[in-house]
PDB file of C-alpha atoms in Angstrom:
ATOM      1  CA  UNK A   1      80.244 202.653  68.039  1.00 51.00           C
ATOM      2  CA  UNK A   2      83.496 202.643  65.711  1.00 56.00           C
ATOM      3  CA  UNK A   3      82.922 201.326  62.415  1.00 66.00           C
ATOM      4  CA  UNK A   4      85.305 201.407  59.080  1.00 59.00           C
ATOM      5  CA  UNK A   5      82.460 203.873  57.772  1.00 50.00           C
ATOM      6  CA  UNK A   6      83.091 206.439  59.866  1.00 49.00           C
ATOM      7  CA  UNK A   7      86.954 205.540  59.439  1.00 44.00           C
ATOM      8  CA  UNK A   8      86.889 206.356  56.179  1.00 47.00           C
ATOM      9  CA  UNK A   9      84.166 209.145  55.779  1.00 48.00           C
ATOM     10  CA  UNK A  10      81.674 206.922  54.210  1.00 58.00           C
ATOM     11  CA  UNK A  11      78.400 208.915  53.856  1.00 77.00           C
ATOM     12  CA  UNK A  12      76.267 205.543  52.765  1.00 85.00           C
ATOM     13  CA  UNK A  13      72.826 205.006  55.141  1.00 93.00           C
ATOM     14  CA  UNK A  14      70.566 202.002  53.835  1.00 93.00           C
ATOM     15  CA  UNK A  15      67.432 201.612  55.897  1.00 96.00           C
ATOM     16  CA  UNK A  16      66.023 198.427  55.986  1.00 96.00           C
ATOM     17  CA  UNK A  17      61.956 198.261  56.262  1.00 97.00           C
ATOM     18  CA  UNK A  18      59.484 195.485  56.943  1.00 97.00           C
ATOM     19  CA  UNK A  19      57.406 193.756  58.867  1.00 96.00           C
ATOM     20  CA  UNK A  20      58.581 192.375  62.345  1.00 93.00           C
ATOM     21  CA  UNK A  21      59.774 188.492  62.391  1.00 92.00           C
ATOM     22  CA  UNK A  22      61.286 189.085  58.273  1.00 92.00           C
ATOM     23  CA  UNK A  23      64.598 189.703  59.378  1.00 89.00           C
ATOM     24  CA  UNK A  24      66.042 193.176  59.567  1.00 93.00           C
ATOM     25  CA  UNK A  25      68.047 193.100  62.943  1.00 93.00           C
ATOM     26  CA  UNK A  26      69.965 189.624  61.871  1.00 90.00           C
ATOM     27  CA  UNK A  27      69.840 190.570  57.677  1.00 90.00           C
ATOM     28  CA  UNK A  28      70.972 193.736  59.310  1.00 93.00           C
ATOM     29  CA  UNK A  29      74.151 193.064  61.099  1.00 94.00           C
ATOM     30  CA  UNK A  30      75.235 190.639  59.036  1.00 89.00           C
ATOM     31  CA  UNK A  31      74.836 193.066  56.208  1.00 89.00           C
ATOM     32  CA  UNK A  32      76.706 195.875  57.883  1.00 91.00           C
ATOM     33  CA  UNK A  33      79.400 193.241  58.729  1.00 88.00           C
ATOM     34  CA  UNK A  34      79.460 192.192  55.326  1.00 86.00           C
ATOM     35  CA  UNK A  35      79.631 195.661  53.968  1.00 85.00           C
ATOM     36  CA  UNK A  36      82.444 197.275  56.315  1.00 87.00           C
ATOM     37  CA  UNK A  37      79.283 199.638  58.355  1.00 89.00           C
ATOM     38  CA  UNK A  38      78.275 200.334  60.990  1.00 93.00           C
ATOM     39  CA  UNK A  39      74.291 198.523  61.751  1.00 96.00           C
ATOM     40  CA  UNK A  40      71.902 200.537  64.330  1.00 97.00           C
ATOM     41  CA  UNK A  41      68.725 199.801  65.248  1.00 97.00           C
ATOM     42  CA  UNK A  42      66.016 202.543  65.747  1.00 97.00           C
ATOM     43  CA  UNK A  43      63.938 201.182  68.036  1.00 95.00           C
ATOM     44  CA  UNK A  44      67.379 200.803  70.325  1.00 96.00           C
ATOM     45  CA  UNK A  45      68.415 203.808  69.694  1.00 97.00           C
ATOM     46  CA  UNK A  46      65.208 205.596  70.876  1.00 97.00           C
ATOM     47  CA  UNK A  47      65.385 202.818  74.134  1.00 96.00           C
ATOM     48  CA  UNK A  48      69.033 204.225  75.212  1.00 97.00           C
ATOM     49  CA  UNK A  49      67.868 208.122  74.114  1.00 96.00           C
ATOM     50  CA  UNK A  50      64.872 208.045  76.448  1.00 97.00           C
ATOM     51  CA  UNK A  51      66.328 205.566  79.156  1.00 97.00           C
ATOM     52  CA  UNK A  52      63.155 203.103  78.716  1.00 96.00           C
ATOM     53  CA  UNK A  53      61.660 200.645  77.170  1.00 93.00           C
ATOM     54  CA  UNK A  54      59.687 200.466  73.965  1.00 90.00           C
ATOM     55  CA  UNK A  55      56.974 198.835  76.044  1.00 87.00           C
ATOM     56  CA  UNK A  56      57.250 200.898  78.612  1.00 92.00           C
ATOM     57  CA  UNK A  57      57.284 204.319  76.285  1.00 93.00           C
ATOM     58  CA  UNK A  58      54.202 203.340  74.719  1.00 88.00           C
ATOM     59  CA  UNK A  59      52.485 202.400  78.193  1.00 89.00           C
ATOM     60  CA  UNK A  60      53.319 205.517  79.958  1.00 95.00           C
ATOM     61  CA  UNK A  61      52.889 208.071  76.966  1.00 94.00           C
ATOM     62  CA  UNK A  62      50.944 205.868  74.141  1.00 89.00           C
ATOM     63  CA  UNK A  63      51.674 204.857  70.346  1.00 88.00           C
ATOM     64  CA  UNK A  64      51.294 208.591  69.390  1.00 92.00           C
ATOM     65  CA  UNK A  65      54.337 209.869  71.521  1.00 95.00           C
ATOM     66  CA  UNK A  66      56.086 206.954  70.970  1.00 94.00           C
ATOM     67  CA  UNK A  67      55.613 207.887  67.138  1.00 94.00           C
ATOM     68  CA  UNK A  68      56.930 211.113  67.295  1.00 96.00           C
ATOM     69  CA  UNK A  69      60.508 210.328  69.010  1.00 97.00           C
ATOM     70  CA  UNK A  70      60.404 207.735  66.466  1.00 97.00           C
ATOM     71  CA  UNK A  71      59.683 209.830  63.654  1.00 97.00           C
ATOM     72  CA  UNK A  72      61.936 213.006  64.892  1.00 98.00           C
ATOM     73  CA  UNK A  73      64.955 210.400  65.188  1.00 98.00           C
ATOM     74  CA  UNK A  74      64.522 209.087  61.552  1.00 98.00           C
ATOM     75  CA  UNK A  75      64.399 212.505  60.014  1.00 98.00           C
ATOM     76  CA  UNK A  76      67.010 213.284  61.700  1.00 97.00           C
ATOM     77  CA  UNK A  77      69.519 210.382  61.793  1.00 96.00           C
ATOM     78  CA  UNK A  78      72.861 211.744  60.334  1.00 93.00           C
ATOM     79  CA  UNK A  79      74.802 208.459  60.885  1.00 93.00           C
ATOM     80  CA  UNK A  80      76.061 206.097  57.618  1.00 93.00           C
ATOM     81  CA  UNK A  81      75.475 202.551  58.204  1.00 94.00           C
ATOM     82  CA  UNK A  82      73.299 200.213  58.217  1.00 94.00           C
ATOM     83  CA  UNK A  83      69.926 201.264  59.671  1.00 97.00           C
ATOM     84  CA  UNK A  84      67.098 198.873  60.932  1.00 97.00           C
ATOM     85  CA  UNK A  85      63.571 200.794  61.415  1.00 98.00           C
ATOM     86  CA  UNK A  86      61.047 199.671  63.612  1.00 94.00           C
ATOM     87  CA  UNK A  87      57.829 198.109  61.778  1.00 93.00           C
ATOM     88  CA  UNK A  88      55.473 200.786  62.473  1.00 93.00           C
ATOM     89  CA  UNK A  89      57.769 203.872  61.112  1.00 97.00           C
ATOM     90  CA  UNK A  90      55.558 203.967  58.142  1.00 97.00           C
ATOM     91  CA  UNK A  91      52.591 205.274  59.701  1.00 94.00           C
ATOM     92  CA  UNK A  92      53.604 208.313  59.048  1.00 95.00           C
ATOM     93  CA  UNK A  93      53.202 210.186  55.826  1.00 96.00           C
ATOM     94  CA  UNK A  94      56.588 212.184  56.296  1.00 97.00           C
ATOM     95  CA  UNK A  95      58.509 208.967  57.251  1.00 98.00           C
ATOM     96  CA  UNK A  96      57.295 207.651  54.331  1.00 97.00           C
ATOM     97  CA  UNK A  97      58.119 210.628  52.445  1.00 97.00           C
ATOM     98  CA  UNK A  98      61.553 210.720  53.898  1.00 97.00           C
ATOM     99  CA  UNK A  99      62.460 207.124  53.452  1.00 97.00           C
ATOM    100  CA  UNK A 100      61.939 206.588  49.727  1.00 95.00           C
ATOM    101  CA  UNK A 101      63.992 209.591  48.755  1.00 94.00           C
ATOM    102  CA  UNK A 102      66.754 207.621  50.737  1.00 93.00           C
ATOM    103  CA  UNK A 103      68.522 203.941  50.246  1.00 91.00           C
ATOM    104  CA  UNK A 104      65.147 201.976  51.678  1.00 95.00           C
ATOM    105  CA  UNK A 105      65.182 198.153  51.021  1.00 93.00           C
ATOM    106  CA  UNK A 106      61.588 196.736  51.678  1.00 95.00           C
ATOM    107  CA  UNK A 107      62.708 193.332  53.443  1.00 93.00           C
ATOM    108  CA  UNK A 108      59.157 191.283  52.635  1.00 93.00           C
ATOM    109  CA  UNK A 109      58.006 187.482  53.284  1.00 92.00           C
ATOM    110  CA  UNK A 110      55.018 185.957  53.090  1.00 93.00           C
ATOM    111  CA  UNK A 111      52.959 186.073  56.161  1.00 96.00           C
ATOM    112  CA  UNK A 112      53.080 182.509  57.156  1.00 95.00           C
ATOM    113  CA  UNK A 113      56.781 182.539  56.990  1.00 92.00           C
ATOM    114  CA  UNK A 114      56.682 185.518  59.332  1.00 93.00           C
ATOM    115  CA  UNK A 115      53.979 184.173  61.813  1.00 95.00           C
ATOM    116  CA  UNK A 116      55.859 180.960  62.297  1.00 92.00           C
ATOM    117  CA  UNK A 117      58.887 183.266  63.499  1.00 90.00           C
ATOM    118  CA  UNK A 118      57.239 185.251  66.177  1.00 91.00           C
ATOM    119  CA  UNK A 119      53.912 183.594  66.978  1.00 92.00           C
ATOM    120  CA  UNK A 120      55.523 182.214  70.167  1.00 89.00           C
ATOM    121  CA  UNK A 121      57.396 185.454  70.685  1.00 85.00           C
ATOM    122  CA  UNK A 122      57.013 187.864  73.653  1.00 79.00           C
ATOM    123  CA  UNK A 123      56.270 190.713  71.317  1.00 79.00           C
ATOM    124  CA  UNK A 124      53.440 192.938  73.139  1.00 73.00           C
ATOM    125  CA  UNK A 125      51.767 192.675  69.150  1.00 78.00           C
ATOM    126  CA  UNK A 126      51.946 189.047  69.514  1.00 82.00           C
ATOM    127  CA  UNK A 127      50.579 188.619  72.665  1.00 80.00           C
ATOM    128  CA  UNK A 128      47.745 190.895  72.464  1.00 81.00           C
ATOM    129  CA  UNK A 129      46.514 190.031  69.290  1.00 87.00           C
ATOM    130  CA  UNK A 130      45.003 187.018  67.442  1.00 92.00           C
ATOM    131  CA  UNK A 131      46.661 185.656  64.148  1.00 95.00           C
ATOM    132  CA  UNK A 132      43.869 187.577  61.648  1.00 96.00           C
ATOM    133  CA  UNK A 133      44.844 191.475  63.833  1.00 95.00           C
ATOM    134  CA  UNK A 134      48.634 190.483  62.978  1.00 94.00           C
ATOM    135  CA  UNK A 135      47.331 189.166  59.301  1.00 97.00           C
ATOM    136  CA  UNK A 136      45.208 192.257  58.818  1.00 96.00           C
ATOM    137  CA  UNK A 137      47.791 194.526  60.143  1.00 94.00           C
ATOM    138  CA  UNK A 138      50.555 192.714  58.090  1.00 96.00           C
ATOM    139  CA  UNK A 139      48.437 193.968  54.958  1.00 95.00           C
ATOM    140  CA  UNK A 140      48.022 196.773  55.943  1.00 94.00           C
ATOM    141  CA  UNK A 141      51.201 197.783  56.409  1.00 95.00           C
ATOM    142  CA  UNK A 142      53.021 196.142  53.045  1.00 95.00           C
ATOM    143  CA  UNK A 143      51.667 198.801  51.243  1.00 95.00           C
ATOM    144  CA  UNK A 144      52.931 201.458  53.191  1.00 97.00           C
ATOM    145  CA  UNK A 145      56.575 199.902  52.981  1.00 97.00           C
ATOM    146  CA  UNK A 146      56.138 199.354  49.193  1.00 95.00           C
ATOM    147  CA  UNK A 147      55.542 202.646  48.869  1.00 95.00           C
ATOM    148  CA  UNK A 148      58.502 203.719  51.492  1.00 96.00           C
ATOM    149  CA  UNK A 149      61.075 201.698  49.717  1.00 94.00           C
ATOM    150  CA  UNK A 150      63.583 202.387  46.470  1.00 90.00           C
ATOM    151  CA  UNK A 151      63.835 198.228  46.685  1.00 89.00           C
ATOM    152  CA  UNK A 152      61.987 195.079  47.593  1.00 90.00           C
ATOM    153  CA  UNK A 153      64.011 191.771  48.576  1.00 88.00           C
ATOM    154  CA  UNK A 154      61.372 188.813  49.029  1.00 86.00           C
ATOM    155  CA  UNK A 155      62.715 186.921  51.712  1.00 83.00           C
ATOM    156  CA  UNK A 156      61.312 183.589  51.582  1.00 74.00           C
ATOM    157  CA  UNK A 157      64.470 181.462  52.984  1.00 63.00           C
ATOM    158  CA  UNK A 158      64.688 180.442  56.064  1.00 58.00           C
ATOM    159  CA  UNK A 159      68.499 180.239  56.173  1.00 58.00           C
ATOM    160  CA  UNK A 160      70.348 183.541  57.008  1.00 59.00           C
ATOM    161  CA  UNK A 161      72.963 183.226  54.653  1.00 64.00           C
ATOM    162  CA  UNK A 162      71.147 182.577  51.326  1.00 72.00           C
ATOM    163  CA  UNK A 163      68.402 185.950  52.630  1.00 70.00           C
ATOM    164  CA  UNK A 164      72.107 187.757  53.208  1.00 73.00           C
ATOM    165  CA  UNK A 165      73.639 186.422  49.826  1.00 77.00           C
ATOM    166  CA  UNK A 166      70.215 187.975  48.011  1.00 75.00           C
ATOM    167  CA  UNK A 167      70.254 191.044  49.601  1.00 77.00           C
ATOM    168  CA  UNK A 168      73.824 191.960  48.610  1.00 76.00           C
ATOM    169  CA  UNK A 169      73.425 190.571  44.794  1.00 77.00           C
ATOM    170  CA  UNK A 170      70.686 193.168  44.811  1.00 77.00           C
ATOM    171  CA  UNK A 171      72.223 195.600  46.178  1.00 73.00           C
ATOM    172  CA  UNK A 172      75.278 195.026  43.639  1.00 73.00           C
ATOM    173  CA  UNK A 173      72.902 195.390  40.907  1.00 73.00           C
ATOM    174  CA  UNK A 174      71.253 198.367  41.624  1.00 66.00           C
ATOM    175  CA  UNK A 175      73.363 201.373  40.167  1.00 50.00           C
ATOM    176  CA  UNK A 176      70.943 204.463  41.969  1.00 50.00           C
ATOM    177  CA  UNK A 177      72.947 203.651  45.515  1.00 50.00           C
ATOM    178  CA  UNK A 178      72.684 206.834  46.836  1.00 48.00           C
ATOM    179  CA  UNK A 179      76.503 207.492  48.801  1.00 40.00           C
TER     180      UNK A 179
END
């Protein structure tokens, strides 16, 4: 992938964080877009590494496995851009660790807002679960990302542009960018 960051030697990574359904992968691209970087997503980048599925990696070899790769990507990603983790990354202390010494924005909505995006979806955490696991797991979790994070966007819009347009103001105003 050729991006303008790697055409001019821009070092800048800014992970993006949160819960699935709140926006990272479209905030994400339109962000990198925006910002002249390049915008990769981890779970797709373990997918074309290990030539399968995200389903299919945890099916064959379980969440555990499937952690790992994760985690030994992450800690290793050398890449700038623009860099969309999946929602489970923060299971692990040393992701956690890793993440909020680096440019981590905590993408968060409220949980209703993110239910009514994916409760139809095909997502194997949708289909297997009821609305209270996603809730309770939801909760969970938003502690782990505040925790990950060196910024939290509340992303209660649901138009693209004006989530986009907050995003950047806040990343305008925050003067500890690390480059």
């Amino acid at each position: 992938q050729k991006c303008r960051s790697f055409i001019l030697g821009a070092k800048m990574q800014i992970f993006l964080i949160g819960f699935m359904g709140v926006g990272k992968t479209s905030i994400g691209k339109q962000l990198a877009n925006k910002m002249g970087l390049c915008f990769y997503d981890l779970d797709a980048e373990i997918e074309r590494k290990e030539n399968l599925s995200i389903s299919e990696i945890f099916r064959l070899y379980g969440e555990r496995k499937f952690r790992d790769i994760e985690s030994d990507l992450l800690l290793h990603w050398d890449k700038p851009g623009i860099i969309s983790c999946g929602v489970g990354i923060i299971e692990i202390d040393v992701n956690r660790d890793y993440l909020k010494h680096k440019n981590t924005i905590f993408l968060q909505a409220d949980f209703e807002i993110i239910w009514g995006r994916v409760k139809h979806s095909d997502r194997p955490l949708i289909k297997n679960n009821t609305k209270i696991d996603v809730y309770n797991l939801y909760n969970k979790r938003e502690r782990y990302y505040s925790e990950s994070s060196t910024i939290t966007i509340f992303l209660n819009s649901l138009v693209l542009h004006k989530n986009l347009d907050l995003v950047m103001r806040k990343i305008e105003s925050k003067k500890n960018i690390i480059v």
